[in-house]
Coordinates of C-alpha atoms and ligand atoms in Angstrom, one line a residue:
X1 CA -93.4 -46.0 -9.9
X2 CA -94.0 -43.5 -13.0
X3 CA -91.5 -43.2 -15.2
X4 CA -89.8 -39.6 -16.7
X5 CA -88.5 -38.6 -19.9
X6 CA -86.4 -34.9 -20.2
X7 CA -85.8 -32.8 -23.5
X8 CA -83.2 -30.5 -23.0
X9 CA -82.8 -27.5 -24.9
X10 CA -79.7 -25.2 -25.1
X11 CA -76.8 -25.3 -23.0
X12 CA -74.6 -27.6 -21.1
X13 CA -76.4 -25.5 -17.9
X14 CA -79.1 -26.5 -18.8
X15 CA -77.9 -30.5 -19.6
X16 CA -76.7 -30.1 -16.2
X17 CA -80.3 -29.0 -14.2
X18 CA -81.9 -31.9 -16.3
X19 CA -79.6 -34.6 -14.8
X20 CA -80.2 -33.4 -11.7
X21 CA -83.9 -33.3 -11.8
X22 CA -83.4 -37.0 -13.4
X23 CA -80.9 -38.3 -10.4
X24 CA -83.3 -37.0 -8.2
X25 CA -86.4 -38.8 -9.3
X26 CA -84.3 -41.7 -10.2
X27 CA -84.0 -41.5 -6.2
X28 CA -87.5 -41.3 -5.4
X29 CA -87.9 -44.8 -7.4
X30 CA -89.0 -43.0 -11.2
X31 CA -87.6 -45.0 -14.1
X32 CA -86.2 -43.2 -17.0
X33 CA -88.6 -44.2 -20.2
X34 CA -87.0 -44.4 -23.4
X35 CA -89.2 -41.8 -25.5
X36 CA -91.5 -38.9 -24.7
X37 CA -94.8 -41.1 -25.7
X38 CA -93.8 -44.0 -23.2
X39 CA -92.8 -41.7 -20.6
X40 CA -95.5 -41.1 -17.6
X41 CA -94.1 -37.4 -17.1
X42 CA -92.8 -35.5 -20.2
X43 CA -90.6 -32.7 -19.3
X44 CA -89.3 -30.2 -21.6
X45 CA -85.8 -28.2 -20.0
X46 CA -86.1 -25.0 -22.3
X47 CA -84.0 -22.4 -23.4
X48 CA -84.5 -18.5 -24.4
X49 CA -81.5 -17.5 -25.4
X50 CA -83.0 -17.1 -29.2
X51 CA -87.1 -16.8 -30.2
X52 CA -86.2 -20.1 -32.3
X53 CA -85.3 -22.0 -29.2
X54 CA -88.6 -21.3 -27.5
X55 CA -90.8 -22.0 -30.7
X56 CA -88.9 -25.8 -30.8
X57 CA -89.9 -26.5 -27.8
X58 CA -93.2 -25.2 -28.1
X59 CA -93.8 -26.9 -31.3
X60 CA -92.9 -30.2 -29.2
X61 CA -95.3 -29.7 -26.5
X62 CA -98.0 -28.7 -28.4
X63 CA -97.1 -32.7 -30.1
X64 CA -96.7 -34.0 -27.5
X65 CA -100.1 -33.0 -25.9
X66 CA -102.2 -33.5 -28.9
X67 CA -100.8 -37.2 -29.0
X68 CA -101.5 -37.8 -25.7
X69 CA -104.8 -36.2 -25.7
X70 CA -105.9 -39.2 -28.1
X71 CA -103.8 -42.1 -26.7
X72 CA -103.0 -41.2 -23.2
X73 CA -104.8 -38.4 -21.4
X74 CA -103.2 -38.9 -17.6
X75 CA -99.7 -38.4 -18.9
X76 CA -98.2 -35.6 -17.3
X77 CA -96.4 -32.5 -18.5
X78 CA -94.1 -29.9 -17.8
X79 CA -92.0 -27.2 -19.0
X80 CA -88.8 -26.6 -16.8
X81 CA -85.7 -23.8 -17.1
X82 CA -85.4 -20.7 -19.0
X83 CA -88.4 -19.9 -20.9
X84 CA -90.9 -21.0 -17.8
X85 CA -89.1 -18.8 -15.9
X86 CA -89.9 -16.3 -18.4
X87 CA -93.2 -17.1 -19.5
X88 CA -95.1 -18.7 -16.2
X89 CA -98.3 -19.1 -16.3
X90 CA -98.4 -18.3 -19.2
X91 CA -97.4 -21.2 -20.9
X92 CA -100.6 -22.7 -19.3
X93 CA -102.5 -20.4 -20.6
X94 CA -101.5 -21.2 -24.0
X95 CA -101.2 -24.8 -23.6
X96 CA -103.7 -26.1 -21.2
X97 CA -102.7 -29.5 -21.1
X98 CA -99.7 -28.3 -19.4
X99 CA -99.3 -29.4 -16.0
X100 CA -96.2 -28.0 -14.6
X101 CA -94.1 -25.1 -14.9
X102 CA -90.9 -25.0 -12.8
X103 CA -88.7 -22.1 -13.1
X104 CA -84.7 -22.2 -12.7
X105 CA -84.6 -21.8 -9.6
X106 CA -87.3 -24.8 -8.5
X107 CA -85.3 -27.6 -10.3
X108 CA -85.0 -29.2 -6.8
X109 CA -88.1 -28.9 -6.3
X110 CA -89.3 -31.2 -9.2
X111 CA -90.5 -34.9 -7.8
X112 CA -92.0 -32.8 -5.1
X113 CA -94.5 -31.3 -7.1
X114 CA -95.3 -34.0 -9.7
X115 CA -95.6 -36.1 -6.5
X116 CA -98.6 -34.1 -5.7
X117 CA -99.5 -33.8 -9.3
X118 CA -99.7 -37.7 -9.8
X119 CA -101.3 -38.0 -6.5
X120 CA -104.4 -35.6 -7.4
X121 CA -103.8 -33.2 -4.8
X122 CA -102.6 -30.6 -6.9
X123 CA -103.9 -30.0 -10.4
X124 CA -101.5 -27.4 -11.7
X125 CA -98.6 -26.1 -10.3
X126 CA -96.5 -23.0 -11.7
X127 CA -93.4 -21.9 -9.4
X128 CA -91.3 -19.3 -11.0
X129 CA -90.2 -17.9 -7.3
X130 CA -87.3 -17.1 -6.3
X131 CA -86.2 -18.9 -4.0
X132 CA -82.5 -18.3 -1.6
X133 CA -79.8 -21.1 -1.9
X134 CA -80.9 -22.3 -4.7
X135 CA -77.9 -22.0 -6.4
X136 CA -76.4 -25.4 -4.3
X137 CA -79.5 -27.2 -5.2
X138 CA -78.1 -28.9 -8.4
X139 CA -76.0 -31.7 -6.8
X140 CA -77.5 -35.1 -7.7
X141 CA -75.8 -36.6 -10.4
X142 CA -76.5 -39.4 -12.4
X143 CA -73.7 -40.5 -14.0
X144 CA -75.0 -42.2 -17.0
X145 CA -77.5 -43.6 -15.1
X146 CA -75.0 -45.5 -12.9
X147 CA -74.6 -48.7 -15.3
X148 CA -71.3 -47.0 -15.7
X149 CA -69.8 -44.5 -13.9
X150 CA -69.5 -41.5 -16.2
X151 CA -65.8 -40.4 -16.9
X152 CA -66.5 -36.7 -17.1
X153 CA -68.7 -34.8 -15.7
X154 CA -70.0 -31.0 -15.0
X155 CA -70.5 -29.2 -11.7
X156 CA -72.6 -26.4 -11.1
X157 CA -70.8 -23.5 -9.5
X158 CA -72.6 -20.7 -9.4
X159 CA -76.2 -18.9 -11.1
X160 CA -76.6 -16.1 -12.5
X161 CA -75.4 -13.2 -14.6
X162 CA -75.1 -9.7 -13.4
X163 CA -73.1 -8.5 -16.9
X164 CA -76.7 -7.3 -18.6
X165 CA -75.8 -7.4 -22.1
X166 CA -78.2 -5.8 -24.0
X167 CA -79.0 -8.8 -26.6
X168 CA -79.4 -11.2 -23.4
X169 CA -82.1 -12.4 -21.3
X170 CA -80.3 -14.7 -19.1
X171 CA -80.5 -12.1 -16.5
X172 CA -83.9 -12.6 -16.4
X173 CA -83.9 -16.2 -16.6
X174 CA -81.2 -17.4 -14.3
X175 CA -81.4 -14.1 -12.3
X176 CA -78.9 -12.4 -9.9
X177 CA -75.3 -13.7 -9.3
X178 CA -75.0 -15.9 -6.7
X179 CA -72.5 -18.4 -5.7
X180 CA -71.7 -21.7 -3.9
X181 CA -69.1 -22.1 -1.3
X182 CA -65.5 -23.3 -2.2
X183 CA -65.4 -26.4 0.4
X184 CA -69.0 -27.3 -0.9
X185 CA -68.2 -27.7 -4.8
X186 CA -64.8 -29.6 -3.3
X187 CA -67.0 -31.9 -1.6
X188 CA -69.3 -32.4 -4.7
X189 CA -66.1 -32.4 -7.0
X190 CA -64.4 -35.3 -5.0
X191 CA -67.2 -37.8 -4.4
X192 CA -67.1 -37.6 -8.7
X193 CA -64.0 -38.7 -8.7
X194 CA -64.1 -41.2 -6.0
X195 CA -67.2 -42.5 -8.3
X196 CA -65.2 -42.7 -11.2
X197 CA -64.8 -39.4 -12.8
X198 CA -61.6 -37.8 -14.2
X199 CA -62.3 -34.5 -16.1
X200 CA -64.9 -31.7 -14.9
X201 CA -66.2 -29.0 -15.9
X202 CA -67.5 -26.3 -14.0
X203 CA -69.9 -24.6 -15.4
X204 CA -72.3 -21.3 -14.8
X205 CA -73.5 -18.3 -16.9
X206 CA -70.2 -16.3 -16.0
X207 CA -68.4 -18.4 -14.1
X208 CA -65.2 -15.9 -14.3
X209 CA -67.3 -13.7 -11.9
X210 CA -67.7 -17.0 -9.7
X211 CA -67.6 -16.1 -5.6
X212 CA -67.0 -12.0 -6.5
X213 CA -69.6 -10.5 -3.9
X214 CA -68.4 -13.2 -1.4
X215 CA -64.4 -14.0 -1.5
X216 CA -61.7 -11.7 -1.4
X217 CA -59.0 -11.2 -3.4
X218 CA -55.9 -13.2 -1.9
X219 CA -52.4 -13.2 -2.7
X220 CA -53.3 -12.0 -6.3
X221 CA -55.8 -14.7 -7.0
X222 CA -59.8 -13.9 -7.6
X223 CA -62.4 -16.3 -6.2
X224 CA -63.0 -18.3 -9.0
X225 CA -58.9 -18.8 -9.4
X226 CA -59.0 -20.0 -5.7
X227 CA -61.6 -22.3 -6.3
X228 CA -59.3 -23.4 -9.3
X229 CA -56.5 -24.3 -7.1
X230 CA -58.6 -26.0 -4.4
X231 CA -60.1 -28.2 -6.8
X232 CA -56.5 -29.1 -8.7
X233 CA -55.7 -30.7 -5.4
X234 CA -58.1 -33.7 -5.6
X235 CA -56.0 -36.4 -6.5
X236 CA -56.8 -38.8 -9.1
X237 CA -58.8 -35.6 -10.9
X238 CA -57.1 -35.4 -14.2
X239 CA -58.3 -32.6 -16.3
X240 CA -60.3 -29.0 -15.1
X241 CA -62.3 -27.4 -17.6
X242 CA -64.7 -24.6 -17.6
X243 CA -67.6 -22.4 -19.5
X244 CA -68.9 -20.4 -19.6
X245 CA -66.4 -17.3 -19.4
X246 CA -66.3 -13.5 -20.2
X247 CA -63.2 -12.5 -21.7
X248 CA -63.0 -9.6 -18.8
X249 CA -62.3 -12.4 -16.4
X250 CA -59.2 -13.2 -18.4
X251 CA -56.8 -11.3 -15.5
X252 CA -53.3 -12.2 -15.0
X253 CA -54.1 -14.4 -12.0
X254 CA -56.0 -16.7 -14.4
X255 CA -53.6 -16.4 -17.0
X256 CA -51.0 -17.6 -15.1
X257 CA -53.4 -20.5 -13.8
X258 CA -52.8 -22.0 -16.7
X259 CA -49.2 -22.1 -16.6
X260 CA -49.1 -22.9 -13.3
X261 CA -51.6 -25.7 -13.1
X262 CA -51.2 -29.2 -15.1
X263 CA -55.1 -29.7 -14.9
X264 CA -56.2 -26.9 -16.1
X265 CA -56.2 -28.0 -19.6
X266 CA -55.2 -25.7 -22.5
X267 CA -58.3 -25.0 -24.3
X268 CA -60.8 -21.8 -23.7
X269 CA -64.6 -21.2 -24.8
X270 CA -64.3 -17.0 -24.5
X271 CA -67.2 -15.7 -26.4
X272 CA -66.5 -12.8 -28.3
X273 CA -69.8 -11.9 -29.9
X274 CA -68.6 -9.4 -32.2
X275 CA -65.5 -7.8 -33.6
X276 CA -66.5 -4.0 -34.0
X277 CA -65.8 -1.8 -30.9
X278 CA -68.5 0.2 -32.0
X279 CA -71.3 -2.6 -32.0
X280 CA -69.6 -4.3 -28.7
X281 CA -70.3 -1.4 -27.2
X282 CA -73.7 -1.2 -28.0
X283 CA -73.6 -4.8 -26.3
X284 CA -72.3 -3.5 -23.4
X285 CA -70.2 -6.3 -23.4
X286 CA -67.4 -4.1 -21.0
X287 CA -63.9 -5.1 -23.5
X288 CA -62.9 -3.5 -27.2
X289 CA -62.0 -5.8 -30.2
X290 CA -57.8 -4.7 -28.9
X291 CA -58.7 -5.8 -25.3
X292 CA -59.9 -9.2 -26.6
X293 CA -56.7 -9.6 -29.0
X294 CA -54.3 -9.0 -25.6
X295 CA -56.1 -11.7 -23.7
X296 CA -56.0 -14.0 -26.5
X297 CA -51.9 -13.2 -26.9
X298 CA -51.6 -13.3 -23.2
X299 CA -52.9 -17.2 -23.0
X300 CA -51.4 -18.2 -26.1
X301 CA -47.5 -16.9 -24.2
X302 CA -48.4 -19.5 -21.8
X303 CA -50.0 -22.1 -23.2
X304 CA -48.9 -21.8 -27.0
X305 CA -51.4 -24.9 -28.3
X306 CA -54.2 -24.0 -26.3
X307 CA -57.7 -24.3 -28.6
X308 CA -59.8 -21.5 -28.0
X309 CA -63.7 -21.6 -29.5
X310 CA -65.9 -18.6 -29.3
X311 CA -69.6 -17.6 -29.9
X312 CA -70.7 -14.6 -32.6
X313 CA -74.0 -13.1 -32.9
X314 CA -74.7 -12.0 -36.7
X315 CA -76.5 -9.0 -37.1
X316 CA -77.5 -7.5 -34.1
X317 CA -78.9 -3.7 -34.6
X318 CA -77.1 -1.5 -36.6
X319 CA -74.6 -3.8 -37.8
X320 CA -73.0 -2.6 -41.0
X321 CA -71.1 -4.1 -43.7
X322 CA -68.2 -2.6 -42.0
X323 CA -68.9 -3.6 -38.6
X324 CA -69.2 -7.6 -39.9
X325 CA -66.2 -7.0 -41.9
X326 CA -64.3 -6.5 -38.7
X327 CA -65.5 -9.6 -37.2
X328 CA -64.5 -11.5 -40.2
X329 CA -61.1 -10.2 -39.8
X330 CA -61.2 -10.9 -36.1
X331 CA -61.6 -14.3 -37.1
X332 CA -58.9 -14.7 -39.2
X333 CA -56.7 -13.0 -36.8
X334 CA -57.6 -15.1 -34.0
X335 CA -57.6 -18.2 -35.9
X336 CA -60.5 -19.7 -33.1
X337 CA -60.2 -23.5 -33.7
X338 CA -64.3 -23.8 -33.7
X339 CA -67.1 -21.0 -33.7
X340 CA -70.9 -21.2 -32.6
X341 CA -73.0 -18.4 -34.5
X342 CA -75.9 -17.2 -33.7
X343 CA -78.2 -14.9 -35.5
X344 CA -79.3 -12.0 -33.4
X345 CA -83.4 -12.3 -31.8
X346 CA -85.0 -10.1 -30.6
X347 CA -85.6 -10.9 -26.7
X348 CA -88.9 -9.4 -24.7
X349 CA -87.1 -6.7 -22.2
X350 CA -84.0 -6.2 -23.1
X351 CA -82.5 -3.1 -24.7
X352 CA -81.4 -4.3 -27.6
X353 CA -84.8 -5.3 -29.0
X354 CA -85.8 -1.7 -28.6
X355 CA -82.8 -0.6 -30.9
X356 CA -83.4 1.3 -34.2
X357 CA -81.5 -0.2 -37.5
X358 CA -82.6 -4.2 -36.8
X359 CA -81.0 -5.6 -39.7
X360 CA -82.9 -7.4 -42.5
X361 CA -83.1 -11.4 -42.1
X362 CA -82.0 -11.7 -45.3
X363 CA -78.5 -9.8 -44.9
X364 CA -78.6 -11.5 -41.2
X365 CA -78.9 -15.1 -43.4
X366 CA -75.8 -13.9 -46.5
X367 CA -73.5 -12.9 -43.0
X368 CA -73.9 -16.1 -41.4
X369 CA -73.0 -17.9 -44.8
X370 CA -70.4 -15.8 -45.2
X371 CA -69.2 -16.1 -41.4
X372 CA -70.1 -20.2 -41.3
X373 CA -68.0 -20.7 -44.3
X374 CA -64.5 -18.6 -42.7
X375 CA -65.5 -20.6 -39.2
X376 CA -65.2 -24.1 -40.9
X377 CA -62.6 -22.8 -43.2
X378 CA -60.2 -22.0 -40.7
X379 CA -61.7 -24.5 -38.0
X380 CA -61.3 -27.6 -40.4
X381 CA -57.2 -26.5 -41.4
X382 CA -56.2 -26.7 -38.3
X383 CA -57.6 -30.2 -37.3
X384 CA -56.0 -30.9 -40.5
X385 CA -52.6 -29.9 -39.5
X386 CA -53.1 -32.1 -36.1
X387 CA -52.5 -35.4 -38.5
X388 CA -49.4 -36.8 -37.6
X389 CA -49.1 -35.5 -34.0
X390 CA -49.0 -37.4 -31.2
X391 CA -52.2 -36.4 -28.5
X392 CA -52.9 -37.2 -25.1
X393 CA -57.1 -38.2 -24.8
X394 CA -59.4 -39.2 -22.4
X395 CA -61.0 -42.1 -23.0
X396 CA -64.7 -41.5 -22.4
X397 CA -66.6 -44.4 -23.6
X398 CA -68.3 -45.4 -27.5
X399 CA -68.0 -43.4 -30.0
X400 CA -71.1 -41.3 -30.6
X401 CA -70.8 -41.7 -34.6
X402 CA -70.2 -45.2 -34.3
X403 CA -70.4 -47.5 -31.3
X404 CA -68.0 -49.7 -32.2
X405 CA -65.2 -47.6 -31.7
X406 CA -64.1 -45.4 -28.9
X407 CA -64.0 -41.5 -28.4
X408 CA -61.9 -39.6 -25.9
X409 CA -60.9 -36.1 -26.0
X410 CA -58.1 -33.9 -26.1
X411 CA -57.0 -31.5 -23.8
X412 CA -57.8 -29.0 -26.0
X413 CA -61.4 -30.4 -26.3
X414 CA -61.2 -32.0 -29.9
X415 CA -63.0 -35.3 -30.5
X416 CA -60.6 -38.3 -31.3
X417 CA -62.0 -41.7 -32.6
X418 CA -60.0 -44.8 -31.8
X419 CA -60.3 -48.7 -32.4
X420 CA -60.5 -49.4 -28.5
X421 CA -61.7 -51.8 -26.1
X422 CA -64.3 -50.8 -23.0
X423 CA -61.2 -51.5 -20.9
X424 CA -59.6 -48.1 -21.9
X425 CA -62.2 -46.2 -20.7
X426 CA -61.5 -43.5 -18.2
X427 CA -57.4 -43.8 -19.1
X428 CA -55.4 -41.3 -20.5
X429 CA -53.7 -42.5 -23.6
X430 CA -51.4 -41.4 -26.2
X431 CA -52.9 -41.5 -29.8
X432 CA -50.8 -40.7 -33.1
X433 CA -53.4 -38.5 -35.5
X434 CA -54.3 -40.4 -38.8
X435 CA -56.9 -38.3 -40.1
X436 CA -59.1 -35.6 -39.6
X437 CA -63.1 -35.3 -40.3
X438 CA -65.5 -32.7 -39.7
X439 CA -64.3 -31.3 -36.5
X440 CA -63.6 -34.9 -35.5
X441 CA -59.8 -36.4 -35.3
X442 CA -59.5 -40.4 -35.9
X443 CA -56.4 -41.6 -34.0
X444 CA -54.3 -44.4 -33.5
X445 CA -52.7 -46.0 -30.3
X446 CA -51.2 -48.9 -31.6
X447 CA -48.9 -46.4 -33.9
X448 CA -47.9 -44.7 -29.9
X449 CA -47.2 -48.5 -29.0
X450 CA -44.7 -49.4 -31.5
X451 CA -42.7 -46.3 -31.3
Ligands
LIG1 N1 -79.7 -13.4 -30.2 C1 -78.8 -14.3 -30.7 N2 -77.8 -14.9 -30.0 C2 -77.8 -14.7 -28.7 N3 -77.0 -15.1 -27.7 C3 -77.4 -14.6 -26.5 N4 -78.5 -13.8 -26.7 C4 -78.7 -13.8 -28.0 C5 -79.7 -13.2 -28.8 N5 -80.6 -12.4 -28.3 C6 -75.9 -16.0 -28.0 C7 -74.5 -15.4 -27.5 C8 -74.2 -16.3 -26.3 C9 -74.8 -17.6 -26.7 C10 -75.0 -18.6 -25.7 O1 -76.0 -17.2 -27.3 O2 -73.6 -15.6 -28.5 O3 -72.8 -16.4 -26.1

């Protein structure tokens, strides 16, 4: 059998979609090749969210092809996710030696088609379609390719974004809302667990809206709230996480999940994207910069310690001096414990790009500094201040830095790096904090031990 190599770009959705395109071939009998030029199939999951995203993984297929053009000419190619959906045919057009493009709502569909693609029948093949139900399709999982069961691991819950942002195409790449049933993410949720796995996270493009269109309100709660509490029931299921979120989700029925709910673990990715009323609502991003403080306020009364992250886009049209200014302060005032910034691209069809006032790169490259340096600033004090605490972690296998040491995490989603045996995987252990790295924590159980 052939054997399959996947790039992902971009989000955990996206790391999601892959490892289920890779469980599924994995099924069919495909191995999983250890690099691009040994693989049979070479498929690239893309992203869109930002022009540099798509020109990375362009700039690797065009590589890719040109290698194998000299050296292996029936190896077989495709582009998957966000930016085929986008771009169809085409990407073929462009890059002839492309053989598939699967859009993001095909993922299922992927040993299918390169079936008939290795087989001859079928030459090229670009499906971009939409296609109904597709948003239970991602279920195979392959738990680090089942040598070990994985400890954590992330369920799909729903497609889709109906908020239209004006910066954002993932309207148009992940299309409409749509959701999957409550008993059939339970069912997914508990076969993890009885393979193994203690924390998930669920995961979609607004997964706050999760089950809106179909599931009343009841008793106060919102659909994705129920979902929350059917899931906390699977025994043995330690930890409940999510992303990602928009902080108009943030109602009191979810608020008072977390004080209510032991798994639910105290830490929050809420993306805030600016902190100028005027430029969010040129975002149409549906809260002001005081809306966002009250949530924030809100969680913190129940769950004082709880780490909240956000993402910030940097100079998106119009933005002035003032209008970064408050978003610096915002930061300070929040205090987020980590911050992903991105610098505003222009994205084909949305309203945004047609904006007047795009801001220079040059003053879009001094704000990020500026921004990247208060982030890390504030970001790298508090994991400071974590020394000499006592932290409950998850114990999720080698550490990435260095494989002869341990990593769990948190509940509030910080790293911790431990001297550890494989037998302490998937526990939950008490660490005392002896230092702190960049955005990484180094603990010690021993210290818990002798207490
Ligand atoms: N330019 C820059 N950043 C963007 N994001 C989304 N669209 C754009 C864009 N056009 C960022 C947002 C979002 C994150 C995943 O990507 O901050 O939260």
């Amino acid at each position: 059998m052939p054997s399959v190599y996947i790039k992902t770009y971009g989000c955990q959705m996206n790391e999601r979609d892959s490892e289920a395109v890779a469980a599924q071939l994995v099924a069919k009998g495909y191995a999983l090749a250890p690099s691009e030029t040994a693989a049979d199939v070479v498929l690239l999951n893309t992203c869109s969210v930002r022009d540099a995203a798509e020109q990375n993984a362009l700039g690797r297929m065009t590589t890719l092809v040109g290698m194998a053009r000299k050296r292996r000419p029936e190896q077989v190619f495709g582009f998957l996710g966000c930016m085929a959906q986008s771009r169809g045919r085409e990407l073929i057009d462009k890059l002839p030696d492309v053989d598939l493009v699967l859009g993001t709502q095909k993922f299922h569909r992927a040993a299918e088609y390169l079936g008939e693609i290795l087989a001859g029948r079928r030459e090229k093949i670009v499906d971009v379609a939409e296609e109904q139900g597709s948003e239970a399709t991602i279920k195979e999982h392959l738990l680090n390719g089942k040598a070990k069961s994985a400890v954590t691991a992330f369920v799909s819950i729903m497609q889709g974004c109906n908020q239209r942002c004006t910066f954002c195409i993932v309207p148009d790449t992940r299309g409409e809302e749509r959701s999957r049933t409550i008993p059939d993410i339970v069912a997914e949720c508990r076969e993890l667990v009885a393979r193994g796995v203690r924390e998930i996270t669920l995961l979609g493009q607004i997964v706050t809206s999760y089950g809106k269109r179909d599931l009343p309100v009841k008793d106060g709660r919102s659909a994705f709230v129920q979902l929350l509490d059917a899931i906390h029931e699977i025994e043995e299921l330690e930890r409940i996480r999510f992303t990602s979120p928009h902080p108009k989700g943030y109602g009191d029925d979810l608020i008072e999940a977390y004080a209510r709910l032991p798994k639910l673990v105290e830490s929050a990715h809420i993306p805030v994207q600016s902190g100028s009323d005027r430029i969010l609502k040129l975002m149409h991003r549906g809260y002001t910069r005081e809306r966002f403080l009250g949530i924030i306020a809100k969680l913190r009364a129940v769950q004082p310690h709880i780490g909240i992250t956000t993402d910030i886009i940097v100079g998106f049209p119009s933005e002035t001096d003032e209008d970064f200014e408050q978003t610096l302060s915002l930061v300070r005032e929040v205090k987020f414990q980590n911050g992903f910034l991105f610098k505003y691209s222009p994205r084909r069809d949305t309203p945004a790009a047609a904006m007047p006032d795009q801001v220079p790169p040059e003053i879009i490259e001094s704000r990020h500094a500026r921004l990247l340096a208060q982030i890390n600033d504030i970001g790298l004090a508090h994991y400071e201040s974590l020394v000499g605490t006592r932290q409950q972690i998850l114990v999720e296998g080698a550490s990435h830095r260095n494989a002869t040491r341990l990593e769990g995490r948190t509940r509030t989603n910080k790293i911790v790096i431990f001297e550890g045996t494989d037998r302490h995987r998937g526990q939950l252990m008490d660490v005392r904090i002896t230092r702190s790295g960049s955005f990484t924590l180094y603990g010690d159980p021993a210290i818990v031990n002798v207490e």
